[in-house]
Short mmCIF file of C-alpha atoms and ligand atoms in Angstrom, two decimals:
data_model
loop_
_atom_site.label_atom_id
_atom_site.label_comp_id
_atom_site.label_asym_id
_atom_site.label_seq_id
_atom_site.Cartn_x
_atom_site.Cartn_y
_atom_site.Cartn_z
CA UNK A 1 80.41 37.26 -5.24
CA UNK A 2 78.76 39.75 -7.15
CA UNK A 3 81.23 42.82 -6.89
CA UNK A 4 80.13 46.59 -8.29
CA UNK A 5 82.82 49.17 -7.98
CA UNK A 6 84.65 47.78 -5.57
CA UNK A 7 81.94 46.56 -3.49
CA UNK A 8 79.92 43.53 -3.08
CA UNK A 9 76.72 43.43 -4.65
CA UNK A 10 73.41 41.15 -3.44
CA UNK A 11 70.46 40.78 -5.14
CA UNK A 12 67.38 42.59 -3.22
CA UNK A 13 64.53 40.75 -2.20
CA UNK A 14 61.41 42.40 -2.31
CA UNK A 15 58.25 40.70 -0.56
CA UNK A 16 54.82 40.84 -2.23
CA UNK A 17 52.09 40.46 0.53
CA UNK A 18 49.53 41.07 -1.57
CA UNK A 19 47.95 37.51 -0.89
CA UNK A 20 48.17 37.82 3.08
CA UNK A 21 45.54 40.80 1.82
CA UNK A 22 43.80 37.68 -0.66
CA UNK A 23 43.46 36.00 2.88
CA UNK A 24 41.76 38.77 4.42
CA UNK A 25 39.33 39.78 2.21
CA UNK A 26 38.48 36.23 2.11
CA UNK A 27 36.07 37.61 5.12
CA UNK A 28 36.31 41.02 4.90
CA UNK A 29 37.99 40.61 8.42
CA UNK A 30 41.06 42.85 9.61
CA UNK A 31 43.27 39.58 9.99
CA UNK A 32 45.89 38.28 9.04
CA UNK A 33 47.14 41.73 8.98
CA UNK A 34 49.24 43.21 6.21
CA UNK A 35 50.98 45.78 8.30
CA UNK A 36 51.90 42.90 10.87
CA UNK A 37 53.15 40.71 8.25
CA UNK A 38 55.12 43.43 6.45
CA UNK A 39 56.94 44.48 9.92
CA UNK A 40 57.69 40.12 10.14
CA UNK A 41 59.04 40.51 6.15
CA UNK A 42 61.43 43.22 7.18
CA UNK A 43 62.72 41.09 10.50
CA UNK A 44 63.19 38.14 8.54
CA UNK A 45 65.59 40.55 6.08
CA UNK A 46 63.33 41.86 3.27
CA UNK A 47 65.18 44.90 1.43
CA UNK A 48 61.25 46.21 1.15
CA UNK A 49 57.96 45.20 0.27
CA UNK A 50 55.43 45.27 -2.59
CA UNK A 51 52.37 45.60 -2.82
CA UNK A 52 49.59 45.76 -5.86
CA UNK A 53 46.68 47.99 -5.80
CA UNK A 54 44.41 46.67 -8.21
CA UNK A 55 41.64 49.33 -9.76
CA UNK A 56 38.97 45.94 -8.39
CA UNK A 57 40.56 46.31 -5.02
CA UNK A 58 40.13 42.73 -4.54
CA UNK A 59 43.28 42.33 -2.20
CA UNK A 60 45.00 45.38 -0.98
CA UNK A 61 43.33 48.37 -0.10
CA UNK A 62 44.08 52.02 -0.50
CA UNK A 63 44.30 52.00 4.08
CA UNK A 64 46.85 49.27 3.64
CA UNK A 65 49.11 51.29 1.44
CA UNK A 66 49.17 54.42 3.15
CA UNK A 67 49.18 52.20 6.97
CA UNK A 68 52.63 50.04 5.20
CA UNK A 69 53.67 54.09 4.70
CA UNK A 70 53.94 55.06 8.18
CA UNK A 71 55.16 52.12 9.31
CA UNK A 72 57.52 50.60 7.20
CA UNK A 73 61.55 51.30 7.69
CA UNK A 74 62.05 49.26 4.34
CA UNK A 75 61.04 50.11 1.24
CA UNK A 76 57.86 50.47 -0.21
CA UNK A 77 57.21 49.37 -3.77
CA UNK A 78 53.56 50.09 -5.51
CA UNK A 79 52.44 47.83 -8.10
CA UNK A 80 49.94 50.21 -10.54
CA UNK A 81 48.13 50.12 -13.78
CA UNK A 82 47.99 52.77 -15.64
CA UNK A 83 44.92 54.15 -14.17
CA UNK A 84 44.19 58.00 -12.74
CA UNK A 85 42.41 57.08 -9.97
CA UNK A 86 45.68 55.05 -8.73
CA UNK A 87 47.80 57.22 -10.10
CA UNK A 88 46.02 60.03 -7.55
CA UNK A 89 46.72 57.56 -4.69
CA UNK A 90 50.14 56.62 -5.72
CA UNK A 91 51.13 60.65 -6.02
CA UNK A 92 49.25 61.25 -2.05
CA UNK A 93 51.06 58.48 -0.64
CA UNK A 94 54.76 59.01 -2.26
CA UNK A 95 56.01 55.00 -2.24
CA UNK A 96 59.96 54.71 -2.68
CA UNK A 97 59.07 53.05 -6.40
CA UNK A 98 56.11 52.30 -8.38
CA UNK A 99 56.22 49.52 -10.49
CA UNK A 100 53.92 50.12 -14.20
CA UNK A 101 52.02 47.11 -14.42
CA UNK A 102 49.43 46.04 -16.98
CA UNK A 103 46.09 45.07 -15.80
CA UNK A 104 42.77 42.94 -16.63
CA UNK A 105 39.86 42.63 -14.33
CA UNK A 106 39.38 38.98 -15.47
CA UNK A 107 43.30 37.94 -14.98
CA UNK A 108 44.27 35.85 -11.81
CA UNK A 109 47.35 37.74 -11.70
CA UNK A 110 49.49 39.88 -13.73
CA UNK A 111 49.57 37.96 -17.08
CA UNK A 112 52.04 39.33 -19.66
CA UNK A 113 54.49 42.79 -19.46
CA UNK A 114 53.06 46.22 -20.42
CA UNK A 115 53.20 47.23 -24.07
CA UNK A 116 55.18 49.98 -23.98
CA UNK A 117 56.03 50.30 -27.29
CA UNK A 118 52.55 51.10 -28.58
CA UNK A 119 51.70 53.05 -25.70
CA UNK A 120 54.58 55.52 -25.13
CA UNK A 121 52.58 58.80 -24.66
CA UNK A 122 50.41 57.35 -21.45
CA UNK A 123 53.10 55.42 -20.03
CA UNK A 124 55.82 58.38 -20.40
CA UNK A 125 52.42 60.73 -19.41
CA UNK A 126 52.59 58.79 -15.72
CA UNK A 127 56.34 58.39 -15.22
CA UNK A 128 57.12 61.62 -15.51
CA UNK A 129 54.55 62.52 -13.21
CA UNK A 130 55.76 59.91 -10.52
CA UNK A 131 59.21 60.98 -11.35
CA UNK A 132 58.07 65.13 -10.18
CA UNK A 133 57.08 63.34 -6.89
CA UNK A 134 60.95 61.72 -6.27
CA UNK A 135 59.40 58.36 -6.75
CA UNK A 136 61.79 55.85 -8.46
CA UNK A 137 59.71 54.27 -11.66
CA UNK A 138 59.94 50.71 -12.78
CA UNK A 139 58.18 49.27 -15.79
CA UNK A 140 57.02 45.65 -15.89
CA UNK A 141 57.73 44.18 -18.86
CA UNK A 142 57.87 40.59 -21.11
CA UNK A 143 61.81 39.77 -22.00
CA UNK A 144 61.43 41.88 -24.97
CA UNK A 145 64.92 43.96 -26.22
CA UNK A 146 62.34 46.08 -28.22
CA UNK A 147 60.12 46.77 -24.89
CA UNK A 148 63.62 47.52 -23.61
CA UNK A 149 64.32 50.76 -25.71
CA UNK A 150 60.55 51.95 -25.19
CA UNK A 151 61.26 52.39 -21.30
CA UNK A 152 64.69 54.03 -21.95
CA UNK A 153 63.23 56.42 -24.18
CA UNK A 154 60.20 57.22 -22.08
CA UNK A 155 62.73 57.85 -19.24
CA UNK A 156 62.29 54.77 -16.51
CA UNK A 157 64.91 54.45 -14.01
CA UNK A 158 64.01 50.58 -13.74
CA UNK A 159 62.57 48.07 -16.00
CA UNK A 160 61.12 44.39 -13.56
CA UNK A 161 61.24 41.13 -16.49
CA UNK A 162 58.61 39.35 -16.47
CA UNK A 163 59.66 35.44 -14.77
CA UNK A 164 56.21 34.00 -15.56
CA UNK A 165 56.54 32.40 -18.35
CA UNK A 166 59.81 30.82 -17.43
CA UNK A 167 58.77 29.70 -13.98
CA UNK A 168 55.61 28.24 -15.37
CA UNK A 169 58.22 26.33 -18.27
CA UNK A 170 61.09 25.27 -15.07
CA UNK A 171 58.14 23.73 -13.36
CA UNK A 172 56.28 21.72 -16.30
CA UNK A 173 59.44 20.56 -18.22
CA UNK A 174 62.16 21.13 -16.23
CA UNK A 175 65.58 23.54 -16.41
CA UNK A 176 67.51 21.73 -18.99
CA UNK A 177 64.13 21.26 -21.80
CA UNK A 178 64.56 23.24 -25.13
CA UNK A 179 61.46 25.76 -23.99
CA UNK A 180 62.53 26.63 -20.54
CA UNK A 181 66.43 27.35 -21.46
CA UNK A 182 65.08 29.24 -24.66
CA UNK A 183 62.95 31.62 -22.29
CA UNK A 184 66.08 31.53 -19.54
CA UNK A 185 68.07 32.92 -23.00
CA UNK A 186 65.82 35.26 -23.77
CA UNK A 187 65.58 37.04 -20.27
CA UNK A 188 69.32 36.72 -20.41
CA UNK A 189 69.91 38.87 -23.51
CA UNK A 190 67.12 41.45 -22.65
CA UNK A 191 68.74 41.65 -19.02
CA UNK A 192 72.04 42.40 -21.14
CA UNK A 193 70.44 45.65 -23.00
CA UNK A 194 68.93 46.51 -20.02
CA UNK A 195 72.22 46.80 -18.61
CA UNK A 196 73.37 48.48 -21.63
CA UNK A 197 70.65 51.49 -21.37
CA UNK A 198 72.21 51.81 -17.59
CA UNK A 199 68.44 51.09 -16.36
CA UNK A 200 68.09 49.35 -12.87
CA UNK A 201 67.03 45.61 -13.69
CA UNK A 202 64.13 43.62 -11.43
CA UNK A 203 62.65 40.59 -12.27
CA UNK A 204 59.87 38.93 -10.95
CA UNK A 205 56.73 37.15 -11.14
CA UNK A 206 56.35 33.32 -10.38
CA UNK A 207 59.62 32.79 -8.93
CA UNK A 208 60.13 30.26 -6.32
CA UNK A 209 62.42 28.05 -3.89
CA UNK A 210 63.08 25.86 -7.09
CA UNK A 211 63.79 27.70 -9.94
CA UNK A 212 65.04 31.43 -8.27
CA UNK A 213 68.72 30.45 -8.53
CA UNK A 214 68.79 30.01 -11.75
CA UNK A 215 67.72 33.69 -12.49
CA UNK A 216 70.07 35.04 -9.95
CA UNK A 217 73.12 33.62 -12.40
CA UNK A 218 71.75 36.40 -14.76
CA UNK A 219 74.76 39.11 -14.28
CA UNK A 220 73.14 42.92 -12.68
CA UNK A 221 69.85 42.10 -11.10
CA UNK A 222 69.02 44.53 -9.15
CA UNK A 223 66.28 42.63 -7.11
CA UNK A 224 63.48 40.45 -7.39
CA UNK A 225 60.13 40.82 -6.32
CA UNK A 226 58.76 37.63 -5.29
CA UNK A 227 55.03 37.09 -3.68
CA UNK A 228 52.59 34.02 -3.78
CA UNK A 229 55.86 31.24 -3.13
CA UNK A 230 56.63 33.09 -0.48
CA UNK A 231 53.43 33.29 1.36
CA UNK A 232 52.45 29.73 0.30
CA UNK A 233 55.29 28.43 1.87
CA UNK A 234 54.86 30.72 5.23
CA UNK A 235 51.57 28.54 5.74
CA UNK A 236 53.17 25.35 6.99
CA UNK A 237 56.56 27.37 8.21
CA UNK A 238 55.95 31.05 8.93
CA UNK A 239 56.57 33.83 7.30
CA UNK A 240 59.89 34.46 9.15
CA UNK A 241 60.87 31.45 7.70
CA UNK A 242 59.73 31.30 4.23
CA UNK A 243 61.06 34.85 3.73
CA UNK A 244 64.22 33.88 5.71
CA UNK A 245 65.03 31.03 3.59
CA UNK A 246 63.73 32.98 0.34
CA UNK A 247 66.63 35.33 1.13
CA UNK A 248 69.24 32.67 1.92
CA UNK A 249 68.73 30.95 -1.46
CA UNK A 250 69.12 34.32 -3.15
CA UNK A 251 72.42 35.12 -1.27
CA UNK A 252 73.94 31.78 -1.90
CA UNK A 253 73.45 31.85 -5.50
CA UNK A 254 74.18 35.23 -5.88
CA UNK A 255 77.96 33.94 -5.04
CA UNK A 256 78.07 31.97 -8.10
N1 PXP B 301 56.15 41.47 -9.93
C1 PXP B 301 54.99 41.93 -10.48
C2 PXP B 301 55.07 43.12 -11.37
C3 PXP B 301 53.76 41.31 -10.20
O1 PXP B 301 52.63 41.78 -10.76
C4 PXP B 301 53.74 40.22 -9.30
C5 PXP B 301 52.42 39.59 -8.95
O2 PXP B 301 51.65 40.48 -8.22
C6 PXP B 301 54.95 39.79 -8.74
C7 PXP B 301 56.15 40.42 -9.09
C8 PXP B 301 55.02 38.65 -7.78
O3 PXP B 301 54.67 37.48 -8.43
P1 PXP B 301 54.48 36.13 -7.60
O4 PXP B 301 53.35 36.38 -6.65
O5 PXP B 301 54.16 35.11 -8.65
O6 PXP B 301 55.77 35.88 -6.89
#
């Protein structure tokens, strides 16, 4: 096992429902309800959950951030852009972390990490300002050792690595290929600096039942944030399940 001063040390998992909110506004009904499947996240053993609130509002809502608020004993985790309007909502509703995401209104999701290197005065502009409100700030990012040292200088607590590109290389040539090791090296070394600068490390984005365990070898991830897997599975098993086994497959591997 993982142990940290003395202690044993599991990587988190943090559910994204934003896509039980993609389902929803599918008919701009109230169901399936995000509140109701956050509450079955936290049963099933999520550390907390995540959600994005995208400036096009085209899954989760500003009522679904402050409802998950009230309700949830976990932790709450805001995906944001850099954006004032969000920012306004993020400060108002006080999550436990934000996570500093990039955003494009044409993207199907979150594409590539945030540029923080040639954009330190906004970025450190909105961190501090989450920081004032006790929220914990994480900064998504590519595997990037330069990116890195932009977020430790701006003052992050937390930086999340961006999986996507290896998840996307696991699936279409496998583990052992030359491209998908050379990304799993990359994330590796960054992961390594990231430890160095004594900033929290998170990784997510695209991670699944197949290759997750191979990221949870990297040594002090924090946790992972892990979303459209998770609820794709949850069709066919429920979300008890898929969130249940999600966790299991973390734990196990975690012991290695
Ligand atoms: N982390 C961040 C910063 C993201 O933007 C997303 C996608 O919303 C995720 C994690 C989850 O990615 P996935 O849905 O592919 O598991």
């Amino acid at each position: 096992m993982r142990k940290e001063s003395g202690g044993v040390k599991m990587i988190k998992l943090g559910v994204n429902i934003d896509h039980i909110a993609t389902l929803r506004q599918a008919r701009r009904e109230n169901v399936p309800s995000v509140v109701e499947a956050a509450l079955v996240c936290e049963k099933a053993g999520a550390y907390g959950i995540t959600v994005h609130l995208r400036e096009d509002r085209r899954h989760i809502q500003d009522h679904d951030v402050y409802n998950l608020r009230k309700i949830l004993k976990t932790k709450l985790n805001l995906e944001m852009a850099v954006a004032n309007e969000i920012l306004c909502v993020a400060l108002d509703v006080k999550p436990d972390s934000v996570c500093i995401v990039p955003e494009k209104r044409e993207e199907l999701t979150t594409e590539g990490g945030l540029d923080v290197k040639n954009n330190k005065k906004n970025i450190s502009n909105i961190v501090s300002k989450l920081q004032k409100a006790g929220i914990v700030v994480s900064i998504f990012i590519d595997a990037d050792i330069e990116q890195v040292s932009a977020c430790f200088e701006i003052g992050a607590d937390a930086v999340e690595l961006h999986t996507g590109k290896f998840s996307l290389l696991f699936k279409e040539n496998g583990f052992s290929s030359i491209k998908c090791k050379s990304e799993f090296n990359k994330i590796t070394e960054t992961s390594k600096e990231v430890f160095k600068r004594k900033l929290i490390l998170n990784a997510g984005h695209g991670l699944d039942y197949e290759n997750v365990g191979q990221i949870c070898k990297i040594q002090g991830m924090n946790e992972f944030n892990i979303g459209f897997s998770i609820i794709s599975k949850a069709i066919f098993s429920g979300l008890q399940k898929a969130v249940f086994d999600m966790k299991k497959l973390i734990e196990q591997n975690s012991n290695l």
